[in-house]
């Protein structure tokens, strides 16, 4: 069969696009991995512990928001539901001498910070007000842009535009916030894998305000979300072919007509054609396969992005231990031993020194009671921090023992902090753990350089020159984190936006 839409890769934006398009069009998806979902895929270890590859918590899932609109359109809104994190403190920020729980209400955030830093209360209020205005402005400026809204909200638009090239650190400096306040506000940096002096202020605002509007976790875990989208595609006559690695694109007269893909189970190569080809794999990787000279200068310029940093993950199971008794619950905990996150990042990412780690702790078992991810006497806890791909790749290639030792060293360093600050004797309850490095990301999520977010979330990559779905080739469109935005809700938006543009069916507003 020659489908209307041949989709290369089954990441979340591709599944959203494919599910939406499958109602009325034929869709075929090729996926190199044995699981669909990209970073959203789920894996099971020891036959009883279920982990998600990279997702921890998500946003834009409330009534009328992007994810909800897509699910309603697909008839999945009652089947795929979400549990909300504690709005009084969805992120618990912890550092020496300070603790701050981030609330959903902006005014409450101002009050909590002002109690910690009374001499700076005016500056804190001014900073938070600009965050509010920038958040509103980003929604107005998000495609599809409506000129009337630009005229109705000039203050928000002007405030937003002034920060186009700003890092989060630039804005902290503008308002002269005290160092400890900066660190508490930016402590969810593992969500970006960038420190304040490199992170786009836009990226920080979008995520911070997104979570304030509602941080969520799927009632039936992420596997159910992915499987539900696949089910829609297949029930409409579409196909999701796993273990099919695309090895080449077919190009005739600036028109992409199909691909060659190897079946990784039989090692046979087959040709697949489609009226339109949607590229969910990394755009830079795809462009190299096609030949970069075939793209316009504008697209080539946009393809010249840096990859995001990569990460280290530890997936753990504890037994006969209730983490709720130790300050864990319907929230994440972010810890740093450093006052300055720019220094903390440099120490870990540039110097590969994890002796004083900054990291995130998430407890998925405590986020939903509807579906177990481990046996009743156990709980899952995961740790996340930044890691340098080149360092780990070189270690893995040259000395596998040293590679494994480094992963263990980081794990021990994190557990030392956990036992000292949060859960005494944590190790005694640890019954299973597996660690992942940047090279693990590359092997299991097929992401170049082990990148976690496609292109790096710096001002340069988040500005007007950011890549979108347009490729300058006929019948060929990009649809992934680097040509949209990374994360659960933004990839829903990316897939839905491309569907809207190609179908003419208006699904998104400026939510």
XYZ file of C-alpha atoms in Angstrom:
511
model
C 0.000 0.000 0.000
C 1.101 3.569 -0.647
C -0.241 5.617 2.278
C -1.282 9.246 2.196
C 1.254 9.888 4.968
C 4.454 7.899 5.464
C 5.889 8.872 8.871
C 9.506 8.167 9.761
C 9.819 7.652 13.527
C 7.181 7.132 16.209
C 8.045 9.852 18.712
C 5.146 11.571 20.437
C 4.672 14.372 17.878
C 4.549 11.764 15.089
C 2.006 9.633 16.949
C -0.175 12.689 17.618
C 0.021 13.773 13.967
C -0.582 10.208 12.754
C -3.539 9.615 15.082
C -5.198 12.883 14.039
C -4.593 12.269 10.326
C -5.673 8.630 10.424
C -9.309 9.698 10.604
C -9.840 9.958 6.865
C -6.275 9.425 5.599
C -4.046 6.367 5.416
C -1.021 6.486 7.716
C 2.043 4.252 7.929
C 4.735 4.746 10.599
C 8.252 3.232 10.533
C 10.045 2.944 13.884
C 13.586 1.598 14.381
C 13.060 0.764 18.055
C 11.123 -2.213 19.412
C 8.793 0.191 21.262
C 6.849 3.165 19.885
C 6.975 6.542 21.605
C 10.575 7.770 21.397
C 11.529 9.257 24.775
C 7.990 8.444 25.903
C 8.468 4.679 25.584
C 8.151 2.410 28.591
C 10.310 -0.570 29.496
C 9.960 -3.360 32.070
C 12.821 -4.817 34.089
C 12.934 -8.064 36.131
C 9.403 -8.745 34.765
C 7.797 -6.576 37.470
C 9.244 -3.036 37.473
C 7.997 -0.550 34.890
C 9.942 2.598 34.022
C 9.449 5.380 31.506
C 12.514 6.251 29.446
C 12.580 10.006 30.076
C 9.208 11.559 30.955
C 8.668 12.550 34.573
C 5.862 15.063 34.748
C 3.935 16.975 32.131
C 1.888 20.139 31.626
C -0.848 21.607 29.388
C -3.128 18.654 30.211
C -5.972 20.563 31.932
C -9.431 21.137 30.472
C -9.195 23.100 27.216
C -5.393 22.965 27.083
C -3.390 21.497 24.184
C -3.184 17.858 25.297
C -6.836 17.833 26.335
C -7.951 19.305 22.979
C -6.039 16.653 21.047
C -7.386 13.820 23.202
C -10.944 15.131 22.810
C -10.532 15.275 19.039
C -9.378 11.643 19.123
C -12.147 10.560 21.513
C -9.535 9.636 24.139
C -10.147 12.317 26.770
C -12.036 9.956 29.094
C -9.695 7.036 28.537
C -6.402 8.941 28.834
C -6.592 10.982 32.035
C -4.074 12.711 34.277
C -3.487 13.191 37.994
C -2.481 16.658 39.102
C 0.555 17.270 41.261
C 0.042 19.177 44.507
C -0.756 22.784 43.423
C 0.550 24.051 46.773
C 4.005 22.744 45.874
C 4.549 20.719 42.710
C 8.332 21.232 42.787
C 10.186 21.120 46.107
C 13.451 23.054 45.832
C 16.149 22.190 48.377
C 19.608 23.698 48.907
C 21.822 24.336 51.938
C 19.990 26.779 54.224
C 16.882 27.144 52.041
C 13.716 25.285 51.083
C 11.028 26.506 48.697
C 7.948 24.666 47.448
C 6.834 26.165 44.120
C 3.064 26.893 44.214
C 0.651 27.282 41.307
C -0.360 30.814 42.282
C 2.048 33.597 41.260
C 1.092 35.759 44.252
C 1.817 32.904 46.655
C 5.231 32.427 45.014
C 5.982 36.123 45.572
C 4.980 35.802 49.241
C 7.097 32.719 49.855
C 10.172 34.224 48.223
C 9.638 37.509 50.046
C 9.553 35.716 53.388
C 12.890 34.100 52.552
C 14.407 37.339 51.162
C 12.513 40.246 52.791
C 14.990 42.896 51.629
C 14.303 41.953 47.989
C 10.498 41.705 47.998
C 10.003 44.551 45.476
C 12.501 43.065 43.020
C 10.960 39.609 43.430
C 7.518 41.035 42.611
C 8.872 42.865 39.545
C 10.596 39.695 38.316
C 7.495 37.513 38.751
C 5.334 40.176 37.054
C 7.622 40.125 34.014
C 7.455 36.331 33.982
C 3.632 36.584 33.930
C 3.673 39.141 31.110
C 6.216 37.171 29.067
C 4.185 33.992 29.463
C 1.077 35.770 28.162
C 3.095 37.330 25.314
C 4.550 33.987 24.225
C 1.038 32.559 23.895
C -0.062 35.544 21.790
C 3.031 35.238 19.572
C 2.737 31.453 19.158
C 1.507 30.331 15.746
C -1.106 30.721 14.483
C -0.657 34.436 15.329
C -3.840 36.540 15.343
C -3.098 40.235 14.573
C -6.059 41.411 16.673
C -4.496 39.841 19.772
C -1.238 41.700 19.146
C -3.202 44.959 19.169
C -5.238 44.028 22.240
C -2.187 43.116 24.382
C 0.636 45.519 23.452
C 2.171 45.502 26.963
C 2.628 41.730 27.035
C 3.989 41.658 23.479
C 6.525 44.444 24.111
C 7.641 42.823 27.383
C 8.134 39.480 25.616
C 10.005 40.836 22.586
C 12.596 42.612 24.779
C 13.712 39.195 26.101
C 14.144 37.534 22.692
C 17.895 37.027 23.125
C 17.962 36.822 26.927
C 19.130 33.967 29.091
C 17.461 33.328 32.430
C 20.644 34.680 34.045
C 20.293 37.949 32.101
C 16.854 38.481 33.613
C 17.987 37.508 37.116
C 20.732 40.129 36.736
C 18.313 42.765 35.458
C 16.254 42.496 38.652
C 19.329 41.921 40.843
C 17.824 38.939 42.611
C 19.962 37.450 45.411
C 21.968 34.374 44.436
C 19.986 31.958 46.626
C 16.675 33.189 45.152
C 18.049 32.671 41.638
C 19.045 29.119 42.510
C 15.665 28.264 44.046
C 13.816 29.618 41.008
C 16.059 27.815 38.500
C 16.500 24.579 40.432
C 14.340 22.557 38.045
C 17.272 22.945 35.612
C 17.340 19.131 34.949
C 14.119 19.772 32.993
C 16.305 21.712 30.502
C 19.799 20.328 31.187
C 21.121 23.882 30.989
C 22.211 26.338 33.685
C 20.720 29.867 33.960
C 23.604 31.518 32.064
C 22.873 29.398 28.940
C 19.132 28.749 29.167
C 16.722 30.775 27.038
C 14.454 32.902 29.257
C 11.595 31.975 26.887
C 12.175 28.250 27.444
C 12.262 28.722 31.214
C 9.095 30.853 31.260
C 7.144 28.444 29.042
C 7.941 25.475 31.232
C 7.758 27.216 34.614
C 4.369 28.820 33.857
C 3.166 25.638 32.152
C 3.747 23.683 35.335
C 2.236 26.438 37.471
C -0.946 26.140 35.411
C -0.918 22.419 36.232
C 1.732 19.729 36.613
C 0.388 16.292 35.756
C 1.137 12.577 35.595
C -0.866 10.062 33.493
C -3.364 8.064 35.576
C -2.343 4.864 33.761
C 1.313 5.855 33.255
C 2.911 6.991 29.988
C 2.732 3.579 28.335
C -1.066 3.899 28.205
C -0.819 7.308 26.507
C 1.502 5.961 23.791
C -0.488 2.756 23.289
C -3.758 4.705 23.027
C -2.388 6.826 20.180
C -1.072 3.727 18.392
C -4.477 2.076 18.837
C -6.233 5.023 17.152
C -3.884 4.774 14.158
C -4.300 1.010 13.831
C -8.075 1.037 14.388
C -8.346 3.497 11.486
C -6.454 1.102 9.209
C -3.001 2.620 9.712
C 0.212 0.739 10.464
C 2.974 1.196 13.039
C 5.884 -0.981 11.920
C 8.497 -1.475 14.668
C 12.120 -2.582 14.169
C 12.273 -0.770 10.823
C 15.288 1.518 10.558
C 15.221 4.063 7.747
C 18.551 3.941 5.903
C 17.861 6.305 3.000
C 15.355 8.771 1.574
C 14.155 8.713 -2.030
C 14.415 12.114 -3.706
C 13.285 12.950 -7.255
C 13.260 16.549 -8.569
C 13.214 18.114 -5.072
C 10.354 15.796 -4.086
C 10.719 13.170 -1.355
C 8.789 10.129 -2.573
C 9.651 7.555 0.064
C 12.375 5.781 2.028
C 14.426 2.627 2.226
C 14.202 0.854 5.570
C 15.857 -2.219 6.988
C 13.756 -4.708 8.932
C 16.022 -5.217 11.953
C 14.563 -8.668 12.633
C 15.232 -10.100 9.154
C 17.952 -7.613 8.027
C 16.164 -7.225 4.719
C 15.777 -3.803 3.131
C 12.408 -2.693 1.765
C 11.201 0.402 -0.027
C 8.284 2.392 1.367
C 6.493 5.149 -0.496
C 3.995 7.801 0.557
C 2.176 10.757 -0.984
C 3.640 12.842 1.865
C 6.646 11.945 4.009
C 6.702 13.219 7.593
C 10.110 13.152 9.288
C 10.058 12.520 13.035
C 13.737 11.543 13.244
C 16.334 14.196 14.014
C 16.155 16.785 11.178
C 19.923 17.215 10.997
C 20.410 13.453 10.680
C 17.687 13.252 8.004
C 19.193 16.188 6.077
C 22.576 14.435 5.982
C 20.919 11.294 4.575
C 19.086 13.300 1.907
C 22.048 15.571 1.154
C 22.153 18.997 2.785
C 22.741 20.721 -0.558
C 19.192 19.764 -1.577
C 17.737 22.114 1.043
C 17.351 25.875 0.718
C 19.890 28.200 2.349
C 17.277 29.275 4.896
C 16.566 25.704 5.994
C 20.284 24.842 6.011
C 20.884 27.794 8.317
C 18.115 26.602 10.658
C 19.536 23.066 10.609
C 22.787 24.418 12.029
C 21.644 23.980 15.650
C 23.611 22.558 18.574
C 22.228 19.445 20.220
C 20.969 19.706 23.773
C 23.037 18.281 26.584
C 22.423 14.731 27.685
C 21.645 13.191 31.023
C 22.353 10.501 33.575
C 19.417 8.513 34.941
C 19.106 6.053 37.808
C 15.926 3.964 37.867
C 15.499 2.458 41.346
C 13.119 0.251 43.317
C 12.908 0.361 47.090
C 11.102 -2.239 49.205
C 9.470 -2.001 52.628
C 9.944 1.766 52.606
C 7.204 4.385 52.273
C 8.826 7.464 50.765
C 5.834 9.559 51.903
C 7.266 9.353 55.415
C 10.397 11.171 54.201
C 8.988 14.229 52.456
C 8.057 12.705 49.104
C 4.623 12.702 47.509
C 2.723 14.349 44.639
C 5.663 16.539 43.715
C 9.276 16.366 42.508
C 12.259 17.205 44.650
C 15.236 19.120 43.271
C 18.458 19.200 45.267
C 21.676 21.150 44.943
C 24.699 21.389 47.186
C 25.844 24.528 45.330
C 24.672 28.096 45.820
C 25.366 28.801 42.134
C 23.798 26.526 39.499
C 26.119 27.815 36.778
C 29.051 26.487 38.793
C 27.208 23.264 39.631
C 26.507 22.609 35.954
C 30.090 23.329 34.897
C 31.455 21.013 37.581
C 29.331 18.092 36.404
C 29.067 18.709 32.666
C 32.458 20.197 31.823
C 34.627 18.608 34.508
C 32.697 15.317 34.997
C 32.949 15.891 38.750
C 29.883 14.620 40.639
C 31.294 14.906 44.151
C 28.707 17.579 45.013
C 25.805 16.686 42.707
C 22.731 18.708 41.789
C 19.878 16.436 40.716
C 16.154 15.756 40.526
C 14.232 13.064 42.412
C 10.883 11.825 41.149
C 8.616 9.177 42.686
C 6.181 7.898 40.021
C 4.586 5.271 42.302
C 3.244 8.076 44.529
C 1.622 9.982 41.659
C -1.207 7.615 40.725
C -3.056 4.949 42.660
C -4.932 3.638 39.605
C -2.136 1.555 38.111
C 0.873 -0.092 39.722
C 4.381 0.244 38.256
C 5.838 -2.248 40.755
C 4.633 -4.774 43.394
C 2.601 -3.532 46.391
C 5.535 -3.725 48.828
C 7.758 -1.566 46.596
C 8.037 1.978 45.265
C 9.914 3.357 42.286
C 12.200 6.359 42.660
C 14.279 7.920 39.884
C 17.246 10.284 39.912
C 18.236 12.585 37.062
C 21.185 14.856 36.406
C 23.254 16.182 33.493
C 26.047 14.225 31.811
C 28.499 14.876 29.000
C 27.935 12.673 25.935
C 31.479 12.940 24.533
C 33.002 11.976 27.863
C 30.765 8.925 28.300
C 31.072 7.823 24.683
C 34.852 7.923 24.855
C 34.810 6.028 28.177
C 32.443 3.375 26.851
C 34.482 2.823 23.699
C 37.892 2.775 25.339
C 37.289 1.168 28.723
C 33.946 -0.471 29.513
C 35.004 -1.112 33.108
C 35.827 2.577 33.671
C 32.507 3.511 32.035
C 30.574 1.303 34.463
C 32.655 2.575 37.381
C 31.814 6.186 36.486
C 28.106 5.406 36.370
C 28.399 3.716 39.781
C 30.414 6.634 41.177
C 27.662 9.105 40.223
C 25.012 6.810 41.685
C 26.905 6.499 44.977
C 27.430 10.238 45.131
C 23.689 10.855 44.737
C 22.786 8.164 47.285
C 25.222 9.661 49.813
C 23.255 12.914 49.587
C 19.907 11.098 49.764
C 20.934 9.220 52.925
C 22.363 12.337 54.549
C 19.575 14.763 53.690
C 16.384 12.796 53.029
C 16.148 9.032 53.667
C 18.584 7.491 56.186
C 19.547 3.925 55.263
C 18.086 4.301 51.753
C 20.535 1.729 50.385
C 19.218 -0.981 52.767
C 15.838 -0.800 51.033
C 17.201 -0.731 47.483
C 16.213 -3.993 45.740
C 16.803 -3.007 42.101
C 18.555 -0.259 40.174
C 19.707 0.374 36.648
C 21.611 3.421 35.453
C 21.627 5.094 32.072
C 24.196 7.431 30.546
C 24.119 9.620 27.401
C 25.180 6.626 25.301
C 22.181 4.714 26.683
C 19.958 7.500 25.328
C 21.581 7.145 21.939
C 21.153 3.367 21.846
C 17.592 3.168 23.129
C 16.040 6.441 21.970
C 17.988 6.846 18.698
C 18.924 10.437 19.510
C 22.202 11.790 18.055
C 24.804 12.624 20.724
C 22.419 11.247 23.333
C 20.591 14.596 23.271
C 17.541 14.823 25.505
C 15.690 17.742 23.900
C 16.728 17.870 20.257
C 18.320 21.272 19.802
C 19.747 23.016 22.860
C 17.333 25.421 24.580
C 19.594 28.466 24.274
C 18.361 31.909 23.101
C 20.014 31.301 19.706
C 18.022 28.114 19.139
C 14.783 29.459 20.658
C 14.664 32.656 18.583
C 13.131 33.625 15.253
C 15.521 31.388 13.304
C 14.260 28.183 14.934
C 13.521 25.302 12.610
C 9.859 24.478 11.979
C 8.010 21.934 9.819
C 9.064 23.554 6.524
C 11.863 21.734 4.674
C 11.933 23.499 1.253
C 11.429 20.050 -0.350
C 8.127 18.917 -1.826
C 5.889 16.484 0.066
C 8.337 16.424 3.006
C 7.841 17.923 6.475
C 9.720 17.863 9.762
C 7.767 16.954 12.891
C 9.853 16.507 16.025
C 11.316 18.245 19.084
C 13.935 20.193 17.094
C 11.433 21.432 14.508
C 8.801 22.201 17.132
C 9.492 22.147 20.853
C 10.616 19.377 23.216
C 8.648 17.809 26.035
C 5.305 16.026 26.305
C 2.889 18.947 25.807
C 5.058 20.763 23.225
C 5.353 17.613 21.093
C 1.562 17.203 21.279
C 1.376 20.814 20.053
C 3.968 20.191 17.304
C 2.098 17.179 15.936
C -1.290 18.913 16.200
C 0.005 22.094 14.544
C 1.327 20.188 11.520
C -1.983 18.303 11.293
C -3.821 21.633 11.387
C -1.650 23.107 8.631
C -1.938 20.126 6.316
C -5.612 19.335 6.943
C -7.072 22.821 7.423
C -8.929 21.521 10.501
C -8.558 24.172 13.230
C -7.678 22.412 16.462
C -5.386 24.785 18.330
C -5.996 28.235 19.687
C -3.674 30.317 21.793
C -4.273 28.269 24.910
